[in-house]
PDB file of C-alpha atoms in Angstrom:
ATOM      1  CA  UNK R 445     141.928 100.156  93.076  1.00  0.00           C
ATOM      2  CA  UNK R 446     138.630 100.349  91.924  1.00  0.00           C
ATOM      3  CA  UNK R 447     138.362 104.142  93.525  1.00  0.00           C
ATOM      4  CA  UNK R 448     141.631 105.625  92.801  1.00  0.00           C
ATOM      5  CA  UNK R 449     143.250 103.900  90.275  1.00  0.00           C
ATOM      6  CA  UNK R 450     139.525 103.007  88.091  1.00  0.00           C
ATOM      7  CA  UNK R 451     140.969  98.955  88.144  1.00  0.00           C
ATOM      8  CA  UNK R 452     137.821  97.078  86.751  1.00  0.00           C
ATOM      9  CA  UNK R 453     136.226  95.060  90.318  1.00  0.00           C
ATOM     10  CA  UNK R 454     136.542  92.049  89.563  1.00  0.00           C
ATOM     11  CA  UNK R 455     140.324  92.117  88.944  1.00  0.00           C
ATOM     12  CA  UNK R 456     140.684  94.130  91.646  1.00  0.00           C
ATOM     13  CA  UNK R 457     138.899  91.826  94.395  1.00  0.00           C
ATOM     14  CA  UNK R 458     140.800  88.683  93.383  1.00  0.00           C
ATOM     15  CA  UNK R 459     144.083  90.568  93.784  1.00  0.00           C
ATOM     16  CA  UNK R 460     142.621  91.856  97.769  1.00  0.00           C
ATOM     17  CA  UNK R 461     141.692  88.334  98.663  1.00  0.00           C
ATOM     18  CA  UNK R 462     144.947  86.259  97.581  1.00  0.00           C
ATOM     19  CA  UNK R 463     146.914  89.447  99.004  1.00  0.00           C
ATOM     20  CA  UNK R 464     145.409  89.428 102.252  1.00  0.00           C
ATOM     21  CA  UNK R 465     145.788  85.187 102.474  1.00  0.00           C
ATOM     22  CA  UNK R 466     149.063  85.969 101.871  1.00  0.00           C
ATOM     23  CA  UNK R 467     149.722  88.392 103.906  1.00  0.00           C
ATOM     24  CA  UNK R 468     147.469  86.409 106.693  1.00  0.00           C
ATOM     25  CA  UNK R 469     150.450  83.825 106.773  1.00  0.00           C
ATOM     26  CA  UNK R 470     148.493  81.115 105.415  1.00  0.00           C
ATOM     27  CA  UNK R 471     150.449  79.137 102.790  1.00  0.00           C
ATOM     28  CA  UNK R 472     149.496  79.536  98.734  1.00  0.00           C
ATOM     29  CA  UNK R 473     148.211  76.115  97.686  1.00  0.00           C
ATOM     30  CA  UNK R 474     145.460  76.909 101.131  1.00  0.00           C
ATOM     31  CA  UNK R 475     145.140  80.052 100.269  1.00  0.00           C
ATOM     32  CA  UNK R 476     144.420  78.635  96.551  1.00  0.00           C
ATOM     33  CA  UNK R 477     141.754  76.342  97.897  1.00  0.00           C
ATOM     34  CA  UNK R 478     140.384  78.921 100.275  1.00  0.00           C
ATOM     35  CA  UNK R 479     139.579  81.181  97.187  1.00  0.00           C
ATOM     36  CA  UNK R 480     138.235  78.353  94.891  1.00  0.00           C
ATOM     37  CA  UNK R 481     135.979  77.439  97.475  1.00  0.00           C
ATOM     38  CA  UNK R 482     134.541  80.619  98.544  1.00  0.00           C
ATOM     39  CA  UNK R 483     134.124  82.032  94.687  1.00  0.00           C
ATOM     40  CA  UNK R 484     132.520  78.596  93.875  1.00  0.00           C
ATOM     41  CA  UNK R 485     129.909  78.879  96.597  1.00  0.00           C
ATOM     42  CA  UNK R 486     130.103  82.980  96.141  1.00  0.00           C
ATOM     43  CA  UNK R 487     128.998  81.805  92.462  1.00  0.00           C
ATOM     44  CA  UNK R 488     126.524  79.407  93.400  1.00  0.00           C
ATOM     45  CA  UNK R 489     124.537  80.819  96.156  1.00  0.00           C
ATOM     46  CA  UNK R 490     124.330  84.652  94.380  1.00  0.00           C
ATOM     47  CA  UNK R 491     125.757  82.973  90.365  1.00  0.00           C
ATOM     48  CA  UNK R 492     122.437  81.211  90.050  1.00  0.00           C
ATOM     49  CA  UNK R 493     120.070  83.758  91.215  1.00  0.00           C
ATOM     50  CA  UNK R 494     121.410  86.869  89.416  1.00  0.00           C
ATOM     51  CA  UNK R 495     121.090  83.865  86.304  1.00  0.00           C
ATOM     52  CA  UNK R 496     117.237  83.507  86.917  1.00  0.00           C
ATOM     53  CA  UNK R 497     116.725  87.098  87.898  1.00  0.00           C
ATOM     54  CA  UNK R 498     118.135  88.116  84.621  1.00  0.00           C
ATOM     55  CA  UNK R 499     115.197  85.592  82.709  1.00  0.00           C
ATOM     56  CA  UNK R 500     112.680  86.654  84.804  1.00  0.00           C
ATOM     57  CA  UNK R 501     113.919  90.547  84.376  1.00  0.00           C
ATOM     58  CA  UNK R 502     113.588  90.081  80.210  1.00  0.00           C
ATOM     59  CA  UNK R 503     110.328  88.382  79.948  1.00  0.00           C
ATOM     60  CA  UNK R 504     109.117  91.129  82.182  1.00  0.00           C
ATOM     61  CA  UNK R 505     110.727  93.558  80.465  1.00  0.00           C
ATOM     62  CA  UNK R 506     109.862  92.433  76.945  1.00  0.00           C
ATOM     63  CA  UNK R 507     105.905  91.072  77.299  1.00  0.00           C
ATOM     64  CA  UNK R 508     105.686  94.552  78.284  1.00  0.00           C
ATOM     65  CA  UNK R 509     104.943  93.985  82.323  1.00  0.00           C
ATOM     66  CA  UNK R 510     108.073  95.911  84.163  1.00  0.00           C
ATOM     67  CA  UNK R 511     105.921  99.049  81.904  1.00  0.00           C
ATOM     68  CA  UNK R 512     102.939  97.994  82.554  1.00  0.00           C
ATOM     69  CA  UNK R 513     104.406  98.181  86.606  1.00  0.00           C
ATOM     70  CA  UNK R 514     106.000 102.112  85.960  1.00  0.00           C
ATOM     71  CA  UNK R 515     102.293 103.406  84.179  1.00  0.00           C
ATOM     72  CA  UNK R 516     100.889 102.012  87.483  1.00  0.00           C
ATOM     73  CA  UNK R 517     103.660 103.783  89.672  1.00  0.00           C
ATOM     74  CA  UNK R 518     103.866 107.101  87.541  1.00  0.00           C
ATOM     75  CA  UNK R 519      99.779 107.058  87.792  1.00  0.00           C
ATOM     76  CA  UNK R 520      99.793 106.757  91.321  1.00  0.00           C
ATOM     77  CA  UNK R 521     102.091 109.348  92.472  1.00  0.00           C
ATOM     78  CA  UNK R 522     102.556 111.805  89.523  1.00  0.00           C
ATOM     79  CA  UNK R 523     106.687 112.422  88.811  1.00  0.00           C
ATOM     80  CA  UNK R 524     107.599 114.757  91.872  1.00  0.00           C
ATOM     81  CA  UNK R 525     106.152 111.221  93.798  1.00  0.00           C
ATOM     82  CA  UNK R 526     108.541 108.951  92.344  1.00  0.00           C
ATOM     83  CA  UNK R 527     111.355 108.494  95.344  1.00  0.00           C
ATOM     84  CA  UNK R 528     108.504 107.505  97.870  1.00  0.00           C
ATOM     85  CA  UNK R 529     106.023 105.584  95.249  1.00  0.00           C
ATOM     86  CA  UNK R 530     109.780 103.849  94.523  1.00  0.00           C
ATOM     87  CA  UNK R 531     110.332 103.151  98.522  1.00  0.00           C
ATOM     88  CA  UNK R 532     107.725 102.200  99.234  1.00  0.00           C
ATOM     89  CA  UNK R 533     107.218  99.510  96.898  1.00  0.00           C
ATOM     90  CA  UNK R 534     110.777  98.234  97.591  1.00  0.00           C
ATOM     91  CA  UNK R 535     110.391  98.770 101.049  1.00  0.00           C
ATOM     92  CA  UNK R 536     107.124  95.752 100.416  1.00  0.00           C
ATOM     93  CA  UNK R 537     108.480  93.416  98.483  1.00  0.00           C
ATOM     94  CA  UNK R 538     111.975  93.144 100.358  1.00  0.00           C
ATOM     95  CA  UNK R 539     110.156  92.632 103.430  1.00  0.00           C
ATOM     96  CA  UNK R 540     110.706  88.532 102.495  1.00  0.00           C
ATOM     97  CA  UNK R 541     113.357  89.036  99.819  1.00  0.00           C
ATOM     98  CA  UNK R 542     117.154  88.400 100.955  1.00  0.00           C
ATOM     99  CA  UNK R 543     119.225  91.741  98.979  1.00  0.00           C
ATOM    100  CA  UNK R 544     120.138  90.595  95.650  1.00  0.00           C
ATOM    101  CA  UNK R 545     116.421  88.574  94.817  1.00  0.00           C
ATOM    102  CA  UNK R 546     115.095  92.437  95.419  1.00  0.00           C
ATOM    103  CA  UNK R 547     117.573  94.200  93.466  1.00  0.00           C
ATOM    104  CA  UNK R 548     116.750  90.999  89.799  1.00  0.00           C
ATOM    105  CA  UNK R 549     113.865  92.058  90.819  1.00  0.00           C
ATOM    106  CA  UNK R 550     113.568  95.825  91.181  1.00  0.00           C
ATOM    107  CA  UNK R 551     115.903  96.120  88.522  1.00  0.00           C
ATOM    108  CA  UNK R 552     113.499  96.172  85.371  1.00  0.00           C
ATOM    109  CA  UNK R 553     111.030  98.714  87.142  1.00  0.00           C
ATOM    110  CA  UNK R 554     113.808 101.087  88.094  1.00  0.00           C
ATOM    111  CA  UNK R 555     115.639 101.266  84.466  1.00  0.00           C
ATOM    112  CA  UNK R 556     111.464 101.280  82.921  1.00  0.00           C
ATOM    113  CA  UNK R 557     110.494 104.273  85.323  1.00  0.00           C
ATOM    114  CA  UNK R 558     114.276 105.842  84.904  1.00  0.00           C
ATOM    115  CA  UNK R 559     113.948 105.860  80.665  1.00  0.00           C
ATOM    116  CA  UNK R 560     110.251 107.379  81.019  1.00  0.00           C
ATOM    117  CA  UNK R 561     111.287 110.443  83.195  1.00  0.00           C
ATOM    118  CA  UNK R 562     114.843 110.715  81.287  1.00  0.00           C
ATOM    119  CA  UNK R 563     112.046 111.544  78.320  1.00  0.00           C
ATOM    120  CA  UNK R 564     109.489 113.678  80.072  1.00  0.00           C
ATOM    121  CA  UNK R 565     111.993 115.877  82.607  1.00  0.00           C
ATOM    122  CA  UNK R 566     109.171 118.369  83.026  1.00  0.00           C
ATOM    123  CA  UNK R 567     109.231 118.735  86.683  1.00  0.00           C
ATOM    124  CA  UNK R 568     112.076 116.594  87.126  1.00  0.00           C
ATOM    125  CA  UNK R 569     114.323 117.856  89.132  1.00  0.00           C
ATOM    126  CA  UNK R 570     118.167 115.303  88.688  1.00  0.00           C
ATOM    127  CA  UNK R 571     119.582 112.793  87.306  1.00  0.00           C
ATOM    128  CA  UNK R 572     116.239 110.254  86.302  1.00  0.00           C
ATOM    129  CA  UNK R 573     118.197 107.055  87.176  1.00  0.00           C
ATOM    130  CA  UNK R 574     118.816 107.786  90.562  1.00  0.00           C
ATOM    131  CA  UNK R 575     115.613 109.330  90.671  1.00  0.00           C
ATOM    132  CA  UNK R 576     114.239 105.986  90.364  1.00  0.00           C
ATOM    133  CA  UNK R 577     116.969 103.901  92.189  1.00  0.00           C
ATOM    134  CA  UNK R 578     118.688 105.320  94.801  1.00  0.00           C
ATOM    135  CA  UNK R 579     114.902 104.942  97.364  1.00  0.00           C
ATOM    136  CA  UNK R 580     114.972 101.629  95.895  1.00  0.00           C
ATOM    137  CA  UNK R 581     118.088 100.705  96.794  1.00  0.00           C
ATOM    138  CA  UNK R 582     117.659 102.147 100.536  1.00  0.00           C
ATOM    139  CA  UNK R 583     114.718 100.883 101.361  1.00  0.00           C
ATOM    140  CA  UNK R 584     115.108  96.496 100.770  1.00  0.00           C
ATOM    141  CA  UNK R 585     118.932  97.544 101.969  1.00  0.00           C
ATOM    142  CA  UNK R 586     117.659  98.727 105.391  1.00  0.00           C
ATOM    143  CA  UNK R 587     115.220  95.873 105.383  1.00  0.00           C
ATOM    144  CA  UNK R 588     117.958  93.171 104.837  1.00  0.00           C
ATOM    145  CA  UNK R 589     120.155  94.940 107.901  1.00  0.00           C
ATOM    146  CA  UNK R 590     117.318  95.536 110.025  1.00  0.00           C
ATOM    147  CA  UNK R 591     114.129  92.987 110.131  1.00  0.00           C
ATOM    148  CA  UNK R 592     114.115  89.412 110.388  1.00  0.00           C
ATOM    149  CA  UNK R 593     113.294  86.904 108.587  1.00  0.00           C
ATOM    150  CA  UNK R 594     116.903  88.504 106.550  1.00  0.00           C
ATOM    151  CA  UNK R 595     120.217  86.782 107.549  1.00  0.00           C
ATOM    152  CA  UNK R 596     121.855  89.209 109.953  1.00  0.00           C
ATOM    153  CA  UNK R 597     118.576  89.981 112.026  1.00  0.00           C
ATOM    154  CA  UNK R 598     118.681  85.772 112.344  1.00  0.00           C
ATOM    155  CA  UNK R 599     122.141  85.743 113.826  1.00  0.00           C
ATOM    156  CA  UNK R 600     121.814  88.268 115.867  1.00  0.00           C
ATOM    157  CA  UNK R 601     118.364  87.431 117.303  1.00  0.00           C
ATOM    158  CA  UNK R 602     119.999  83.733 117.813  1.00  0.00           C
ATOM    159  CA  UNK R 603     123.228  84.908 119.564  1.00  0.00           C
ATOM    160  CA  UNK R 604     121.425  87.149 121.997  1.00  0.00           C
ATOM    161  CA  UNK R 605     118.528  85.127 122.836  1.00  0.00           C
ATOM    162  CA  UNK R 606     115.941  87.867 122.051  1.00  0.00           C
ATOM    163  CA  UNK R 607     112.302  87.584 120.648  1.00  0.00           C
ATOM    164  CA  UNK R 608     111.944  87.320 117.481  1.00  0.00           C
ATOM    165  CA  UNK R 609     108.568  89.096 117.672  1.00  0.00           C
ATOM    166  CA  UNK R 610     109.498  92.270 119.284  1.00  0.00           C
ATOM    167  CA  UNK R 611     112.961  92.334 117.736  1.00  0.00           C
ATOM    168  CA  UNK R 612     110.435  92.420 114.483  1.00  0.00           C
ATOM    169  CA  UNK R 613     108.523  95.508 114.961  1.00  0.00           C
ATOM    170  CA  UNK R 614     111.335  97.609 116.460  1.00  0.00           C
ATOM    171  CA  UNK R 615     113.009  96.526 113.163  1.00  0.00           C
ATOM    172  CA  UNK R 616     110.121  98.202 111.330  1.00  0.00           C
ATOM    173  CA  UNK R 617     109.870 101.020 113.385  1.00  0.00           C
ATOM    174  CA  UNK R 618     113.355 101.910 113.156  1.00  0.00           C
ATOM    175  CA  UNK R 619     114.151 100.449 109.445  1.00  0.00           C
ATOM    176  CA  UNK R 620     111.070 103.504 108.168  1.00  0.00           C
ATOM    177  CA  UNK R 621     112.245 106.671 109.382  1.00  0.00           C
ATOM    178  CA  UNK R 622     115.797 105.593 108.683  1.00  0.00           C
ATOM    179  CA  UNK R 623     114.252 103.984 104.530  1.00  0.00           C
ATOM    180  CA  UNK R 624     112.824 107.480 104.104  1.00  0.00           C
ATOM    181  CA  UNK R 625     115.453 109.185 104.874  1.00  0.00           C
ATOM    182  CA  UNK R 626     118.154 106.815 103.185  1.00  0.00           C
ATOM    183  CA  UNK R 627     116.080 107.199 100.273  1.00  0.00           C
ATOM    184  CA  UNK R 628     113.412 109.858  99.331  1.00  0.00           C
ATOM    185  CA  UNK R 629     115.419 112.453 101.319  1.00  0.00           C
ATOM    186  CA  UNK R 630     118.757 111.794 100.111  1.00  0.00           C
ATOM    187  CA  UNK R 631     118.265 110.917  97.318  1.00  0.00           C
ATOM    188  CA  UNK R 632     116.414 114.176  96.331  1.00  0.00           C
ATOM    189  CA  UNK R 633     119.142 116.478  97.692  1.00  0.00           C
ATOM    190  CA  UNK R 634     121.472 114.401  95.792  1.00  0.00           C
ATOM    191  CA  UNK R 635     119.745 113.437  92.740  1.00  0.00           C
ATOM    192  CA  UNK R 636     120.192 117.533  91.281  1.00  0.00           C
ATOM    193  CA  UNK R 637     124.591 117.036  91.838  1.00  0.00           C
ATOM    194  CA  UNK R 638     125.232 113.820  90.351  1.00  0.00           C
ATOM    195  CA  UNK R 639     124.729 112.013  87.694  1.00  0.00           C
ATOM    196  CA  UNK R 640     124.081 107.635  86.319  1.00  0.00           C
ATOM    197  CA  UNK R 641     123.783 106.674  83.015  1.00  0.00           C
ATOM    198  CA  UNK R 642     123.344 102.744  82.704  1.00  0.00           C
ATOM    199  CA  UNK R 643     124.939 101.010  80.182  1.00  0.00           C
ATOM    200  CA  UNK R 644     122.767 101.269  76.709  1.00  0.00           C
ATOM    201  CA  UNK R 645     122.159  97.645  75.996  1.00  0.00           C
ATOM    202  CA  UNK R 646     121.224  96.608  79.718  1.00  0.00           C
ATOM    203  CA  UNK R 647     118.223  99.686  79.319  1.00  0.00           C
ATOM    204  CA  UNK R 648     117.743  98.253  75.934  1.00  0.00           C
ATOM    205  CA  UNK R 649     117.701  94.649  76.974  1.00  0.00           C
ATOM    206  CA  UNK R 650     115.667  95.648  80.715  1.00  0.00           C
ATOM    207  CA  UNK R 651     112.723  98.024  79.168  1.00  0.00           C
ATOM    208  CA  UNK R 652     112.588  97.247  74.753  1.00  0.00           C
ATOM    209  CA  UNK R 653     109.160  95.324  74.583  1.00  0.00           C
ATOM    210  CA  UNK R 654     107.792  93.158  71.653  1.00  0.00           C
ATOM    211  CA  UNK R 655     105.284  95.664  70.403  1.00  0.00           C
ATOM    212  CA  UNK R 656     103.683  92.309  67.849  1.00  0.00           C
ATOM    213  CA  UNK R 657     102.091  91.692  70.967  1.00  0.00           C
ATOM    214  CA  UNK R 658     100.061  92.874  73.702  1.00  0.00           C
ATOM    215  CA  UNK R 659     101.041  93.056  77.365  1.00  0.00           C
ATOM    216  CA  UNK R 660      99.667  91.714  80.166  1.00  0.00           C
ATOM    217  CA  UNK R 661      97.657  92.564  82.595  1.00  0.00           C
ATOM    218  CA  UNK R 662      98.725  94.783  85.543  1.00  0.00           C
ATOM    219  CA  UNK R 663      96.455  92.131  87.614  1.00  0.00           C
ATOM    220  CA  UNK R 664      98.710  89.306  86.362  1.00  0.00           C
ATOM    221  CA  UNK R 665     101.956  90.950  86.425  1.00  0.00           C
ATOM    222  CA  UNK R 666     101.747  92.185  89.824  1.00  0.00           C
ATOM    223  CA  UNK R 667     100.830  88.391  90.313  1.00  0.00           C
ATOM    224  CA  UNK R 668     103.433  87.594  88.863  1.00  0.00           C
ATOM    225  CA  UNK R 669     106.469  89.625  90.636  1.00  0.00           C
ATOM    226  CA  UNK R 670     105.032  88.847  94.388  1.00  0.00           C
ATOM    227  CA  UNK R 671     104.640  84.823  93.887  1.00  0.00           C
ATOM    228  CA  UNK R 672     108.144  84.057  95.015  1.00  0.00           C
ATOM    229  CA  UNK R 673     107.944  86.941  97.166  1.00  0.00           C
ATOM    230  CA  UNK R 674     104.706  84.999  98.156  1.00  0.00           C
ATOM    231  CA  UNK R 675     106.713  81.695  98.147  1.00  0.00           C
ATOM    232  CA  UNK R 676     109.881  83.080 100.707  1.00  0.00           C
ATOM    233  CA  UNK R 677     107.273  84.620 103.140  1.00  0.00           C
ATOM    234  CA  UNK R 678     105.804  81.331 103.491  1.00  0.00           C
ATOM    235  CA  UNK R 679     108.828  79.608 104.131  1.00  0.00           C
ATOM    236  CA  UNK R 680     109.915  82.663 106.768  1.00  0.00           C
ATOM    237  CA  UNK R 681     106.452  81.864 108.414  1.00  0.00           C
ATOM    238  CA  UNK R 682     106.402  78.379 107.986  1.00  0.00           C
ATOM    239  CA  UNK R 683     110.064  78.332 110.094  1.00  0.00           C
ATOM    240  CA  UNK R 684     108.393  80.901 112.687  1.00  0.00           C
ATOM    241  CA  UNK R 685     104.903  78.402 113.433  1.00  0.00           C
ATOM    242  CA  UNK R 686     105.172  74.424 111.954  1.00  0.00           C
ATOM    243  CA  UNK R 687     107.681  72.850 113.558  1.00  0.00           C
ATOM    244  CA  UNK R 688     111.292  71.542 112.816  1.00  0.00           C
ATOM    245  CA  UNK R 689     111.849  68.485 110.672  1.00  0.00           C
ATOM    246  CA  UNK R 690     107.935  67.916 109.444  1.00  0.00           C
ATOM    247  CA  UNK R 691     106.547  67.339 106.000  1.00  0.00           C
ATOM    248  CA  UNK R 692     104.983  71.019 106.070  1.00  0.00           C
ATOM    249  CA  UNK R 693     107.674  72.485 106.980  1.00  0.00           C
ATOM    250  CA  UNK R 694     110.549  70.690 104.521  1.00  0.00           C
ATOM    251  CA  UNK R 695     108.530  71.722 101.449  1.00  0.00           C
ATOM    252  CA  UNK R 696     107.836  75.554 102.557  1.00  0.00           C
ATOM    253  CA  UNK R 697     111.535  75.692 102.868  1.00  0.00           C
ATOM    254  CA  UNK R 698     112.211  73.780  99.892  1.00  0.00           C
ATOM    255  CA  UNK R 699     109.809  75.845  97.430  1.00  0.00           C
ATOM    256  CA  UNK R 700     110.118  78.770  99.828  1.00  0.00           C
ATOM    257  CA  UNK R 701     114.338  79.459  98.723  1.00  0.00           C
ATOM    258  CA  UNK R 702     115.298  81.605  96.722  1.00  0.00           C
ATOM    259  CA  UNK R 703     116.793  79.727  93.950  1.00  0.00           C
ATOM    260  CA  UNK R 704     113.307  78.055  94.666  1.00  0.00           C
ATOM    261  CA  UNK R 705     111.144  80.804  94.076  1.00  0.00           C
ATOM    262  CA  UNK R 706     112.781  81.912  91.413  1.00  0.00           C
ATOM    263  CA  UNK R 707     113.311  79.424  89.354  1.00  0.00           C
ATOM    264  CA  UNK R 708     109.533  78.501  89.780  1.00  0.00           C
ATOM    265  CA  UNK R 709     108.568  82.228  89.272  1.00  0.00           C
ATOM    266  CA  UNK R 710     110.269  81.955  85.816  1.00  0.00           C
ATOM    267  CA  UNK R 711     107.886  78.821  85.503  1.00  0.00           C
ATOM    268  CA  UNK R 712     105.082  80.766  85.727  1.00  0.00           C
ATOM    269  CA  UNK R 713     106.138  84.071  83.701  1.00  0.00           C
ATOM    270  CA  UNK R 714     106.565  82.382  80.753  1.00  0.00           C
ATOM    271  CA  UNK R 715     102.844  81.179  81.009  1.00  0.00           C
ATOM    272  CA  UNK R 716     101.772  84.569  82.248  1.00  0.00           C
ATOM    273  CA  UNK R 717     104.145  86.545  80.717  1.00  0.00           C
ATOM    274  CA  UNK R 718     103.203  84.656  76.907  1.00  0.00           C
ATOM    275  CA  UNK R 719     105.273  82.305  75.188  1.00  0.00           C
TER     276      UNK R 719
END
């Protein structure tokens, strides 16, 4: 429905879910109840993250922080190395972050780098936003699928009674070549053959800075971005070394929850990025 008939994803998914439920033979009232419960849980888990991430992204962009990070990335590797530097940054950030949280935190940087590349396309081969964005999605997707403490690998470890440390090492070893092929290499091939044009209002929202104020320094900006990542990483480390049920373990589990970590990051960004 989405690809062939250009139906909007939301009604297409709703209709697909309802048809699947009825086709399975479940009573209509149970299908509707399952849909409401599933929709509510998904909204609670992902919707809150997206809302907090949108706040964080707006503060990061309007303060000029995203511009600082994008400038630093372009200085480090230059225009030709953008797919490689973006993939590397996304893999570093994606180690403790769930996929959706990584996307939310990286989106202002993706759009800022993409916009700058589009404005100055010298030496650029392909669509600017694909060159800036696709390696990011590849990097965090690979880590989310293969490396603990992400949920998929943790479920597999528990089911197979595998060793966590060995799985972590092997996951990282496998992730690097996959991310290189699916990220920078594929991006450099597909970018000249495809196009991407993000909504103008979204680009404006996440890249437009307020010229009345001095942007935060690069160090402060990076610290603020990394703060929720450190909280989530702390939770992952606590789950490995601290006994279950203890006060320290419960504290880390609370503040390292993606929703709480992003909430604290939003509060911190109000102070570091400016009121």
